[in-house]
Coordinates of C-alpha atoms and ligand atoms in Angstrom, one line a residue:
X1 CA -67.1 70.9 198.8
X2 CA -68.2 71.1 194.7
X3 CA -67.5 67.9 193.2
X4 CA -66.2 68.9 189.6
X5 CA -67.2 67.5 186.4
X6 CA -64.0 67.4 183.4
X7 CA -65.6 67.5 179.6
X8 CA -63.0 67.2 177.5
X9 CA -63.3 66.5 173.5
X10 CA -61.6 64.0 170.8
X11 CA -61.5 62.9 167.7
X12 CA -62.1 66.5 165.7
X13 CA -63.2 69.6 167.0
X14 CA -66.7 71.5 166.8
X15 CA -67.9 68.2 168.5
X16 CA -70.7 70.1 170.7
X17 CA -68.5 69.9 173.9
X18 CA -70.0 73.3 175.0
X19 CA -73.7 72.5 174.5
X20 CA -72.9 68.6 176.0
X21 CA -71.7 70.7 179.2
X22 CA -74.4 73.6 179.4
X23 CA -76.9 70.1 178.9
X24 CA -75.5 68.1 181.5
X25 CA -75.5 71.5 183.7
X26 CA -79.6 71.8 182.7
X27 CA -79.9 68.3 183.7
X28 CA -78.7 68.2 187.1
X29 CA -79.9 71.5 187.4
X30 CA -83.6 69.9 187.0
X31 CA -82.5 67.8 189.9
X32 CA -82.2 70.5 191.9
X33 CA -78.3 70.9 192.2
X34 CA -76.7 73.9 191.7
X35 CA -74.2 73.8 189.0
X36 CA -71.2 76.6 187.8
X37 CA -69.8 75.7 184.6
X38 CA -66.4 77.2 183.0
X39 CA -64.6 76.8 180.3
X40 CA -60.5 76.6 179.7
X41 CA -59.2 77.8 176.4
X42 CA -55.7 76.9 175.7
X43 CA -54.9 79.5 173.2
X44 CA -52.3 82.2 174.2
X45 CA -54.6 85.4 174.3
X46 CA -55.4 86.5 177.0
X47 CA -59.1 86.8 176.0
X48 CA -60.5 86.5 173.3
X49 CA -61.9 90.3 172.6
X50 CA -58.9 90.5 170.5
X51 CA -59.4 87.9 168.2
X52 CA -61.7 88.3 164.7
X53 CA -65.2 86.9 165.5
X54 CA -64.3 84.8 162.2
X55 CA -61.7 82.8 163.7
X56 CA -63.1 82.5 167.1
X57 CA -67.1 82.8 167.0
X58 CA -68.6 85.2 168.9
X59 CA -67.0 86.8 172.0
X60 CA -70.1 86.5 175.0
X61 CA -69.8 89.4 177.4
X62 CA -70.4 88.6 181.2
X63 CA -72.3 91.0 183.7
X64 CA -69.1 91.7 185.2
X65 CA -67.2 93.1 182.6
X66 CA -65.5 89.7 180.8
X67 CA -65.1 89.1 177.6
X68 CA -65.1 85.3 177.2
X69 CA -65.7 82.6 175.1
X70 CA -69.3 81.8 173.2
X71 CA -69.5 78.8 175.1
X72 CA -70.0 81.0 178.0
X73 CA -73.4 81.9 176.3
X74 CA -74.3 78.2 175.8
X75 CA -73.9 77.6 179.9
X76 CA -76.1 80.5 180.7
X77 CA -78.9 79.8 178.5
X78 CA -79.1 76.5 179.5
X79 CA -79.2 77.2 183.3
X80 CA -79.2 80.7 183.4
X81 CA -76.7 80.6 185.8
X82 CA -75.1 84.1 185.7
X83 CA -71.1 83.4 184.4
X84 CA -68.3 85.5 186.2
X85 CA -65.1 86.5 185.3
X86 CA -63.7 83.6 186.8
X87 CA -65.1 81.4 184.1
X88 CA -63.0 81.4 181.6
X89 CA -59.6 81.0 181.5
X90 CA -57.1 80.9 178.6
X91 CA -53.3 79.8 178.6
X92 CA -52.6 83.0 178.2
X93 CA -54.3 84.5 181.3
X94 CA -52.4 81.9 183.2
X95 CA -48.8 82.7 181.9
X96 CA -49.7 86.8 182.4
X97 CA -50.1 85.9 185.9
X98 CA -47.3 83.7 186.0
X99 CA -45.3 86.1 184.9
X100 CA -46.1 89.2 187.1
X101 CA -45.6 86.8 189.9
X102 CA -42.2 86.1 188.4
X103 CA -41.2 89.0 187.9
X104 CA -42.6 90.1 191.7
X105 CA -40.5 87.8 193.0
X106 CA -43.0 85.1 194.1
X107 CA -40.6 82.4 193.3
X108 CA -37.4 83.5 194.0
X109 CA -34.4 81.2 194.1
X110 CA -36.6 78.8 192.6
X111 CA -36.9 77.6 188.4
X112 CA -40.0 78.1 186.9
X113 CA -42.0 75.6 185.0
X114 CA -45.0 74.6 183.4
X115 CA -45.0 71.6 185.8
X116 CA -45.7 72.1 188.7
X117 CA -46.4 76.4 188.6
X118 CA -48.3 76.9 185.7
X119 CA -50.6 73.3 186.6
X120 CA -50.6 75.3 190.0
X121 CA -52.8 78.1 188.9
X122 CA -54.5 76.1 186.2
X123 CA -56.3 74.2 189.3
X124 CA -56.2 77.1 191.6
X125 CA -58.5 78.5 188.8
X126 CA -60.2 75.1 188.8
X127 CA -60.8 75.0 192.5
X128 CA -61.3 79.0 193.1
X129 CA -64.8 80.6 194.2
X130 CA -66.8 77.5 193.9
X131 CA -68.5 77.0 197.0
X132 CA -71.5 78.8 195.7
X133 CA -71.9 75.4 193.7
X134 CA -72.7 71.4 194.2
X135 CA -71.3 70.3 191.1
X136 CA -68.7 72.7 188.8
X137 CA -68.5 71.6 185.0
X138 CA -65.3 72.4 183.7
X139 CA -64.9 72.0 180.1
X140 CA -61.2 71.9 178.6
X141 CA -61.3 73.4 174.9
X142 CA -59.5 72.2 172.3
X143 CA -58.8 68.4 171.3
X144 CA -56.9 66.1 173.3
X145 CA -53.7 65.4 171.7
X146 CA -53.0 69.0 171.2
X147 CA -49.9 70.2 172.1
X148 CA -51.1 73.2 173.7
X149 CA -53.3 71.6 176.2
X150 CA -51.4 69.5 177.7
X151 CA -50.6 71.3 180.9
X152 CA -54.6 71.4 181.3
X153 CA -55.2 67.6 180.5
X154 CA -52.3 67.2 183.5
X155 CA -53.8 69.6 186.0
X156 CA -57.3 68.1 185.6
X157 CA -55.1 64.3 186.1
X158 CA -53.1 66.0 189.0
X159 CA -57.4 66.9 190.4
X160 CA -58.5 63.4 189.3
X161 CA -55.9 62.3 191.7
X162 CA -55.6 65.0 194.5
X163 CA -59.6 65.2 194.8
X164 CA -61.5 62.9 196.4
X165 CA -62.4 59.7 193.8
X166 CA -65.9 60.7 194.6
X167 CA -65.2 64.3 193.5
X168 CA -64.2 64.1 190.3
X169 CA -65.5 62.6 186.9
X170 CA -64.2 62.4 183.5
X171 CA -66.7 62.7 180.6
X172 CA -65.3 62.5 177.2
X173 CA -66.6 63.4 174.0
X174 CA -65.8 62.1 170.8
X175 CA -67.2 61.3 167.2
X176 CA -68.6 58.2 166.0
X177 CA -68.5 58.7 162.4
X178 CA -70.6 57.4 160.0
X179 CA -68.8 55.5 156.7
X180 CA -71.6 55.6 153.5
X181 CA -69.9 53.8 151.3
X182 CA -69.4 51.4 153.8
X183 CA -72.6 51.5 155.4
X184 CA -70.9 51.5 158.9
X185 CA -70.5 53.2 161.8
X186 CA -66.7 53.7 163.1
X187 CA -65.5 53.2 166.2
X188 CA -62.0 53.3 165.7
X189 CA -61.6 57.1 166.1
X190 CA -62.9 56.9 169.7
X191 CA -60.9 54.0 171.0
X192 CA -57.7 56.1 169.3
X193 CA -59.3 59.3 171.5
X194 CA -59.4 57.2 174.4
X195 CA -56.1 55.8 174.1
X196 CA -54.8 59.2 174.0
X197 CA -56.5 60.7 176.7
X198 CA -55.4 57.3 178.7
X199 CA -51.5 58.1 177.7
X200 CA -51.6 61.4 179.4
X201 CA -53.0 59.3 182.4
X202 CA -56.9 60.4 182.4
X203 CA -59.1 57.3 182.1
X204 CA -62.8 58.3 181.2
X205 CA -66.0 57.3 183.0
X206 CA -68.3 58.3 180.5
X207 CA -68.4 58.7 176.8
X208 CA -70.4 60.3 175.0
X209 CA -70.5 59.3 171.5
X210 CA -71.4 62.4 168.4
X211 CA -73.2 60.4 165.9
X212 CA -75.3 61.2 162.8
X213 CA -77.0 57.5 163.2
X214 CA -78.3 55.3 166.4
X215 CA -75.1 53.3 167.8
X216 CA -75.9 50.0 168.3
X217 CA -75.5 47.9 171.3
X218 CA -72.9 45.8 169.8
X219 CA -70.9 49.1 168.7
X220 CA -71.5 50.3 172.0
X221 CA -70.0 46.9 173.7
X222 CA -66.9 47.3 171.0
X223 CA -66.5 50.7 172.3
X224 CA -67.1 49.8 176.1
X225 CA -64.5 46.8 175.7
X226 CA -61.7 49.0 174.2
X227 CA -61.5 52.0 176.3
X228 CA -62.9 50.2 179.8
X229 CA -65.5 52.4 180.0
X230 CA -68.6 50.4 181.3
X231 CA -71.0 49.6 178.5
X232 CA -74.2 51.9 180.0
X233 CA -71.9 54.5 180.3
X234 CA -71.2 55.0 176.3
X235 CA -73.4 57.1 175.9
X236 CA -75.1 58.2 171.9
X237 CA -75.3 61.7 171.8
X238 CA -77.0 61.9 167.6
X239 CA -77.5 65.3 165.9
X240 CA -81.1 66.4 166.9
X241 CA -83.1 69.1 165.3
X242 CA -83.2 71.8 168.2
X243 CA -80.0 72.3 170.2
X244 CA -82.9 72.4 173.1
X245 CA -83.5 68.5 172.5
X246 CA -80.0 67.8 173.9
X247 CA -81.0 67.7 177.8
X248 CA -83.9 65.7 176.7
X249 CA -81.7 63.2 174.7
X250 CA -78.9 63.0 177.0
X251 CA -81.3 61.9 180.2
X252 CA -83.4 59.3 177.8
X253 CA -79.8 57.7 177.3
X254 CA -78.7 57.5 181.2
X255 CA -76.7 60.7 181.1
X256 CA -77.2 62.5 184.4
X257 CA -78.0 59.3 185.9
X258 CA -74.8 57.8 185.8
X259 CA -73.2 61.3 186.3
X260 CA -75.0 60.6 190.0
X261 CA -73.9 56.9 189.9
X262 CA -70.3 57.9 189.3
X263 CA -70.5 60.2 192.2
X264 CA -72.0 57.5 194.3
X265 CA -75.2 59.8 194.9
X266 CA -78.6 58.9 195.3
X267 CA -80.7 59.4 192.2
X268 CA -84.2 58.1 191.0
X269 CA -84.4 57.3 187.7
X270 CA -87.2 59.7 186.7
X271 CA -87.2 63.3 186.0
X272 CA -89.7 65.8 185.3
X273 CA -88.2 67.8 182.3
X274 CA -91.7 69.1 181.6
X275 CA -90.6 72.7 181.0
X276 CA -87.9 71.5 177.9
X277 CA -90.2 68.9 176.3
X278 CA -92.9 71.9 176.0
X279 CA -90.1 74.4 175.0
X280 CA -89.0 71.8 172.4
X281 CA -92.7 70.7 171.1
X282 CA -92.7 74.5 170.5
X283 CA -89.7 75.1 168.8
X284 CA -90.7 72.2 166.1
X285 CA -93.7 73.1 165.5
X286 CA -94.0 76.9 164.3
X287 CA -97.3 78.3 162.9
X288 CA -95.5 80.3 159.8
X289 CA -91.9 82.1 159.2
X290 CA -90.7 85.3 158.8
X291 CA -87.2 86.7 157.2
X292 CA -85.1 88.5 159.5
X293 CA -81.9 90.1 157.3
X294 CA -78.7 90.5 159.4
X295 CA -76.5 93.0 157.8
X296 CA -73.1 92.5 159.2
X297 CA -69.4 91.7 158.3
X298 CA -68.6 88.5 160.1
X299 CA -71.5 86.5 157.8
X300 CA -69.2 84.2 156.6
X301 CA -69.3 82.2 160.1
X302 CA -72.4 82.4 162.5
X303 CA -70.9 81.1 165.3
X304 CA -69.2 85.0 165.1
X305 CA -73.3 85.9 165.7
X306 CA -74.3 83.2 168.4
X307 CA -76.4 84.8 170.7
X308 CA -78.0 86.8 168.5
X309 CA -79.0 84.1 166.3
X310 CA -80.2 82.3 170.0
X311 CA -81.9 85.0 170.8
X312 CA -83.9 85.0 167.2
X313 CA -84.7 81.7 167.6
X314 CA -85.8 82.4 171.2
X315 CA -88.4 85.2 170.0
X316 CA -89.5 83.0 167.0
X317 CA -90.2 80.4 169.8
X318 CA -92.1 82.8 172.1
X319 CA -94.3 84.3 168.8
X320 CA -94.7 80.3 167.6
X321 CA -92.9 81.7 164.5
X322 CA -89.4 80.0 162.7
X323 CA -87.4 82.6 162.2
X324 CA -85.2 82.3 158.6
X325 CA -81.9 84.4 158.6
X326 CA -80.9 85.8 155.6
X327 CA -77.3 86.5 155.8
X328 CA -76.2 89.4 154.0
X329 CA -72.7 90.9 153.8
X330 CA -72.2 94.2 154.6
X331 CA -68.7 94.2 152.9
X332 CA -70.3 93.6 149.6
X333 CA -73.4 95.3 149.9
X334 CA -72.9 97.7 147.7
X335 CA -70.8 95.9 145.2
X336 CA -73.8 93.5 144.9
X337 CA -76.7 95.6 145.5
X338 CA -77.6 94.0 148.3
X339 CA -81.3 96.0 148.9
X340 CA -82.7 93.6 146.4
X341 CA -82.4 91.3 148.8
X342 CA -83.9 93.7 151.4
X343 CA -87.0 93.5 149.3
X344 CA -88.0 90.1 150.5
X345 CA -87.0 90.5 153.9
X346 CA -89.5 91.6 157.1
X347 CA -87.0 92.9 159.9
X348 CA -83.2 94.3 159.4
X349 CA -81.0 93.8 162.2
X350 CA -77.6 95.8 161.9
X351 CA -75.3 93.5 164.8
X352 CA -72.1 95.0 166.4
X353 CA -68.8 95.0 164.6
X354 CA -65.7 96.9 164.7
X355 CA -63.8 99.1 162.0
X356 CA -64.7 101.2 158.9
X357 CA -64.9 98.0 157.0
X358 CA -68.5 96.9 155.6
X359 CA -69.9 100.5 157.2
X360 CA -71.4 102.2 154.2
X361 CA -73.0 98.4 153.2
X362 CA -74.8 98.9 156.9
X363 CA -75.5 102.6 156.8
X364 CA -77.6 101.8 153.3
X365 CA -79.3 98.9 155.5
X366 CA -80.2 101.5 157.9
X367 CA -81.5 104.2 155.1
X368 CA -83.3 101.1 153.0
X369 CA -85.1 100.2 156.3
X370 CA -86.0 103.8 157.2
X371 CA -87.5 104.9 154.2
X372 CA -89.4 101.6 153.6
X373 CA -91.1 100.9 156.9
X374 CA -89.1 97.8 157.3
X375 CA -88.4 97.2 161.2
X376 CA -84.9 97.9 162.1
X377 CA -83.0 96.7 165.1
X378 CA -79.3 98.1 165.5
X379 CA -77.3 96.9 168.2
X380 CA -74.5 98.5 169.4
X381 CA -72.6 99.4 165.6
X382 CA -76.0 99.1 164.1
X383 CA -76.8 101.9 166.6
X384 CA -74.2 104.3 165.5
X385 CA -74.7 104.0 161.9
X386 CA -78.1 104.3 162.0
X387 CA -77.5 107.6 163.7
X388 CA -74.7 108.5 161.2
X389 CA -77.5 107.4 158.8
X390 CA -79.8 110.0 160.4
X391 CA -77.5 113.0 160.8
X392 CA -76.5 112.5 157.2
X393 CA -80.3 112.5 155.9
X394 CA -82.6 113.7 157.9
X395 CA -80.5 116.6 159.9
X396 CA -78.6 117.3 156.8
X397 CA -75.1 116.7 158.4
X398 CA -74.1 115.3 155.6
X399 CA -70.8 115.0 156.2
X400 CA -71.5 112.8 159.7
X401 CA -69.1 110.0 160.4
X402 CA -67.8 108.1 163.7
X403 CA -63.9 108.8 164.8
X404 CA -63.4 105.1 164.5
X405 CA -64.1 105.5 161.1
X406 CA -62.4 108.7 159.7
X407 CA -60.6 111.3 161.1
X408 CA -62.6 113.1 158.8
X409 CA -66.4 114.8 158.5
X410 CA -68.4 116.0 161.8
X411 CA -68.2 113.2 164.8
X412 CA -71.4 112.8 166.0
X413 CA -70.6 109.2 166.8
X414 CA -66.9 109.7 169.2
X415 CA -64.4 107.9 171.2
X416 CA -65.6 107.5 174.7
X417 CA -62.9 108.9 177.1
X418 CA -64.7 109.0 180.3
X419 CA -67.2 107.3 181.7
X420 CA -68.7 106.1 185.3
X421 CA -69.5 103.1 186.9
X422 CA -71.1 103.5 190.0
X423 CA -69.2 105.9 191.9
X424 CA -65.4 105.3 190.0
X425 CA -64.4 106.9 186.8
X426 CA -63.2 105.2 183.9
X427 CA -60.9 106.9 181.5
X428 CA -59.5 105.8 177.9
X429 CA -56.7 107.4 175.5
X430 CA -56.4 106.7 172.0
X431 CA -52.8 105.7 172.4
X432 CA -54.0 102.3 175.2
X433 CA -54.3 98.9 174.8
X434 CA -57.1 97.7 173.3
X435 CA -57.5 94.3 175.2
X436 CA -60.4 94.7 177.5
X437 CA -60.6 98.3 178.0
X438 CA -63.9 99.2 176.1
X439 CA -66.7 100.3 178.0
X440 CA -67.7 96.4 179.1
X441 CA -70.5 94.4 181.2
X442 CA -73.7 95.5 182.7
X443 CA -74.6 99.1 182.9
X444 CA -78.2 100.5 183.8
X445 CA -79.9 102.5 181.4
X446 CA -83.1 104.9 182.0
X447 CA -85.8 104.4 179.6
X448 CA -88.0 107.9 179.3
X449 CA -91.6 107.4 179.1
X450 CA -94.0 107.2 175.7
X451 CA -91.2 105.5 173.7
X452 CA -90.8 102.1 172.3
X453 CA -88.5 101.1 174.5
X454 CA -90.3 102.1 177.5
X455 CA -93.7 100.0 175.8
X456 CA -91.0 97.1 175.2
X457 CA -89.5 96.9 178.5
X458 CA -92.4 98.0 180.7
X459 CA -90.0 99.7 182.8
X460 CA -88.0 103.0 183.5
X461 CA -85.0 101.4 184.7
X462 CA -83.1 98.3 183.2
X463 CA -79.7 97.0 182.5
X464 CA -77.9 95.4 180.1
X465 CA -74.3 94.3 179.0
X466 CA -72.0 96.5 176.9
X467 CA -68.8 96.1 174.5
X468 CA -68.2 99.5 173.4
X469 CA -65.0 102.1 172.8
X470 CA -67.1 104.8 170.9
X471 CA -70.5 106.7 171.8
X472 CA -72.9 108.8 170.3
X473 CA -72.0 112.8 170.8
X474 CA -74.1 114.2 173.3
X475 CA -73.8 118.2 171.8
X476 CA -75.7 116.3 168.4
X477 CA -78.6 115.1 170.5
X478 CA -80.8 118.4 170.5
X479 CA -80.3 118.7 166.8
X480 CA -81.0 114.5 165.5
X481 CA -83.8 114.9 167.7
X482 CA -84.8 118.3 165.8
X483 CA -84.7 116.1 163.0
X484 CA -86.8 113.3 164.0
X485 CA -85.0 110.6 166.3
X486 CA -85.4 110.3 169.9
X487 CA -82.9 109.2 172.4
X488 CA -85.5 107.0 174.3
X489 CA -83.0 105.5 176.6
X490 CA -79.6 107.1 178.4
X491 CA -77.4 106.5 181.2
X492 CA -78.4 107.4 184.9
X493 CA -76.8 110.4 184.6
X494 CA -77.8 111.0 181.1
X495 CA -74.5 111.2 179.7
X496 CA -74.1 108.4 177.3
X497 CA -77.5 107.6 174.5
X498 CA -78.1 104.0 175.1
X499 CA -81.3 103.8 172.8
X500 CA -82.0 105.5 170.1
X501 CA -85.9 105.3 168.1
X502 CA -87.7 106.9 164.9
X503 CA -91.1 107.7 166.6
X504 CA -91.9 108.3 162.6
X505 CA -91.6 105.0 161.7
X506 CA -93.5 101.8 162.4
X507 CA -90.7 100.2 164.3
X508 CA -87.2 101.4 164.0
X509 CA -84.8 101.3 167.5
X510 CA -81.1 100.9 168.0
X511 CA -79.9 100.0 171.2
X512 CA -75.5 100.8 172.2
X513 CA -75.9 98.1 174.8
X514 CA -76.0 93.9 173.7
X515 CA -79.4 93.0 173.9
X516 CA -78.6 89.2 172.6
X517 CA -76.3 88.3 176.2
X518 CA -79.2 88.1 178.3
X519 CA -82.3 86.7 175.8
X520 CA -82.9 82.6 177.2
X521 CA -85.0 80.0 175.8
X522 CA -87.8 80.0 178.4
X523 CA -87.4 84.0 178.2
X524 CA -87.0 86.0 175.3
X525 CA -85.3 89.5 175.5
X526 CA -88.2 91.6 175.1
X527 CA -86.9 93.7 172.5
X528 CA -86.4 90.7 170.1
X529 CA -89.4 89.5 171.1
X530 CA -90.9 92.9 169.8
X531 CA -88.3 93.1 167.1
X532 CA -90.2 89.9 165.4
X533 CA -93.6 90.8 166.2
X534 CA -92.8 93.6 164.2
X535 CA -91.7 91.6 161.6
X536 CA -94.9 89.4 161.9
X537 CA -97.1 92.8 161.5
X538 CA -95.2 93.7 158.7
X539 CA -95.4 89.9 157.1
X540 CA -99.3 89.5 157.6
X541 CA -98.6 86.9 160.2
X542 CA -101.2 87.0 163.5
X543 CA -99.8 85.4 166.7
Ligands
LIG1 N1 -67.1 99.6 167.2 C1 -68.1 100.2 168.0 C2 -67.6 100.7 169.3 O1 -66.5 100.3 169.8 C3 -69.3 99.3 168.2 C4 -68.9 98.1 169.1 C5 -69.9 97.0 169.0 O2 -70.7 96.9 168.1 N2 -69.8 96.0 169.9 O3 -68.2 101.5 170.0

């Protein structure tokens, strides 16, 4: 049986909780345990691939087809553990079920309520498909104190209870704050946090304590006292430099080790973490820098870019490079003349996005980068506009548009209506729902040989993750190619274009598939790895 760890967050929120749990996960991972780590939203979508990427951050896309949250992408870089569908849940998943079992007649005779049905399949979700696992990290989003969470704060209590003593920890994380004026740390917030969490009947076992300063003992002691929480186990978790420091940081201060001892497990104090202090001596210490431009809409918040900013930072790592981001919006590019800024950059990466808005400030990305050499990288959108970009210049479609876009002009970017996956069909209409119905989660891809994806990838056959409702038109292929692009990369049955590259230009490739879901620390995505390298040609910077 998996003994299950509860991360659950006070205080304020944006505390870290997700990079604490993919950490702790790394950690006992190095101890040769095999973790599963999931996360529980309470919000009432039922994913969150319907929310804007500027409310929610960035929505991570699982092999198997699941549009979850970006602390998802946190756990699998840390462990690279491959998350499933069943790792995520949100309040509103649970209540959709609850409510076709309803209405099935699952409970006849019988009065539903949140207490005990819908704490029910909160823990069934808990407990379900875990025995691939020793431990299972389940982090509860949100803030305790929230009204919305409360029926997951009770169904981890009812688990604290029902499981095994020795099967179940509480790890809480709060925020230590840091008083200038005063010159003092503050403890109060956390023994309020505590006090909460102890009202709804959870008492923690560990803390772990968000500071921008050192606690000292005697805070820690203060702390300890006040929540009865045993003194080793408050535990300083300080803002680092790398998010890769974390692991590193949390096993210096006891972490994992009293994760063991509260398990009653056996445990030496030592462990090798060779592989992170490296990764880390690596990260800090970059021979030069170049300027990567990402022009997208959602700039105003990069958690909406998570992974792809990870995976920069991965293949600045793996070219001993920093890589600076220079945010441009792609709403105002136009407005502001934003290819000034282009001047001083060596890479443009065009992300995904959604909608007409911000187009024509990527699409004039896409041209600046084309006729200037610059290497361009456009993922999924910043696929399709480049070949709108294309068909409008260089094949002299000039009225060339997507149907997501405008009813308008020639399609050669379309609405995907039918596509396969494996041996099932998958249709679409205009007229369905647009929750999790795009073309979603790992699909192969053949690569053709002498292309730059083939040199890239060093293979014919790979696959990647997809989010995607619209595709580039098949019956335009013959004549963009005519023109000068080649569709280096298609599906199996080479129906859909999954890569797209300008053999006429230094280094210029668009991809319709998410590149950025599956680049990890110790192993950069090959194409950003490339993408960089480009950039470090282009810069005058040798590896
Ligand atoms: N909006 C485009 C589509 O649905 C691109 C999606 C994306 O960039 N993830 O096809």
């Amino acid at each position: 049986m998996a003994r299950f760890i509860f991360i659950t967050g006070g205080v304020v929120s944006s505390l870290g909780k997700g990079l604490a749990s993919a950490s702790l996960g790394a950690l006992l991972q190095a101890r040769g345990y095999k973790v599963r780590l999931r996360k529980l939203d309470p919000y009432l979508n039922v994913d969150p691939g319907t929310m804007s990427p500027t409310q929610h951050g960035e929505v991570f896309v699982t092999d198997d087809g699941a549009e979850t949250d970006l602390d998802l992408g946190h756990y699998e870089r840390f462990t690279d553990v491959t998350a499933r569908k069943g790792d995520n849940v949100t309040t509103g998943q649970i209540y959709s079920d609850l409510i076709t079992k309803e209405r099935r007649g699952d409970y006849l005779g019988g009065t539903v309520q949140v207490i005990p049905h819908v704490t029910d399949l909160i823990k069934e979700f808990i407990l379900n498909d875990t025995d691939d696992a020793d431990f299972i990290l389940c982090e509860i989003g949100g803030t305790v104190g929230d009204i919305e969470a409360l029926p997951f704060f009770e169904s981890i209590r009812q688990l604290g209870y029902e499981l095994d003593r020795n099967n179940a920890v509480f790890v809480h994380l709060t925020l230590v704050p840091y008083l200038s004026a005063a010159k003092e740390l503050k403890t109060k917030p956390t023994q309020h946090s505590v006090k909460e969490l102890r009202s709804i009947g959870i008492q923690p076992d560990i803390l772990l304590c968000r500071s921008e300063k050192e606690i000292p003992e005697n805070e820690k002691r203060k702390i300890a006292l006040f929540s009865n929480v045993p003194e080793d186990c408050v535990i300083t978790a300080p803002d680092l430099k790398s998010i890769y420091q974390v692991p590193l940081r949390y096993h210096r201060e006891g972490f994992d080790v009293q994760i063991l001892k509260r398990f009653g497990l056996p445990y030496q104090e030592k462990l090798n973490l060779d592989k992170w202090e490296k990764l880390v001596e690596n990260d800090l210490s970059p021979k030069g820098e170049v300027n990567i431009a990402i022009v997208g809409k959602y700039t105003g918040l990069s958690d909406a870019y998570k992974s792809l900013v990870e995976s920069l930072h991965h293949a600045g790592m793996a070219n001993n490079i920093k890589v600076k981001i220079s945010w441009i919006n792609s709403r105002t590019f136009l407005l502001e003349n934003s290819t000034k800024k282009l001047k001083e950059v060596h890479g443009i990466l065009v992300p995904g996005g959604f909608g007409s808005d911000g187009v024509k400030g990527k699409i004039a990305a896409a041209t600046y980068a084309r006729e200037n050499n610059i290497p361009y990288f456009g993922i999924c959108l910043g696929m399709q506009v480049a070949v709108i970009e294309a068909a409008r210049n260089l094949a002299g479609i000039k009225d060339a548009n997507s149907s997501e876009f405008t009813e308008d002009g020639t399609h050669v970017v379309g609405l995907m209506t039918e596509w396969s996956r494996g041996s099932l069909i998958e249709y679409r209409k205009k007229t369905g729902d647009l929750g999790g119905t795009m073309r979603l989660g790992n699909y192969d891809c053949s690569i053709k040989p002498n292309t730059l994806a083939r040199l890239i990838y060093g293979k014919a056959k790979i696959n990647e993750r997809h989010r995607h409702r619209y595709e580039v038109n098949v019956d335009y292929v013959e004549q963009l190619e005519k023109s000068g692009l080649k569709f280096s990369g298609t599906s199996p049955d080479g129906t859909l274009p999954e890569i797209v590259e300008n053999p006429n230009h230094p280094w210029f490739i668009g991809v319709q598939f998410h590149p950025e879901f599956k680049s990890r620390p110790f192993c950069a995505h090959p194409i950003f790895k490339a993408f960089v390298k480009a950039a470090m040609d282009l810069s005058g910077l040798q590896k």
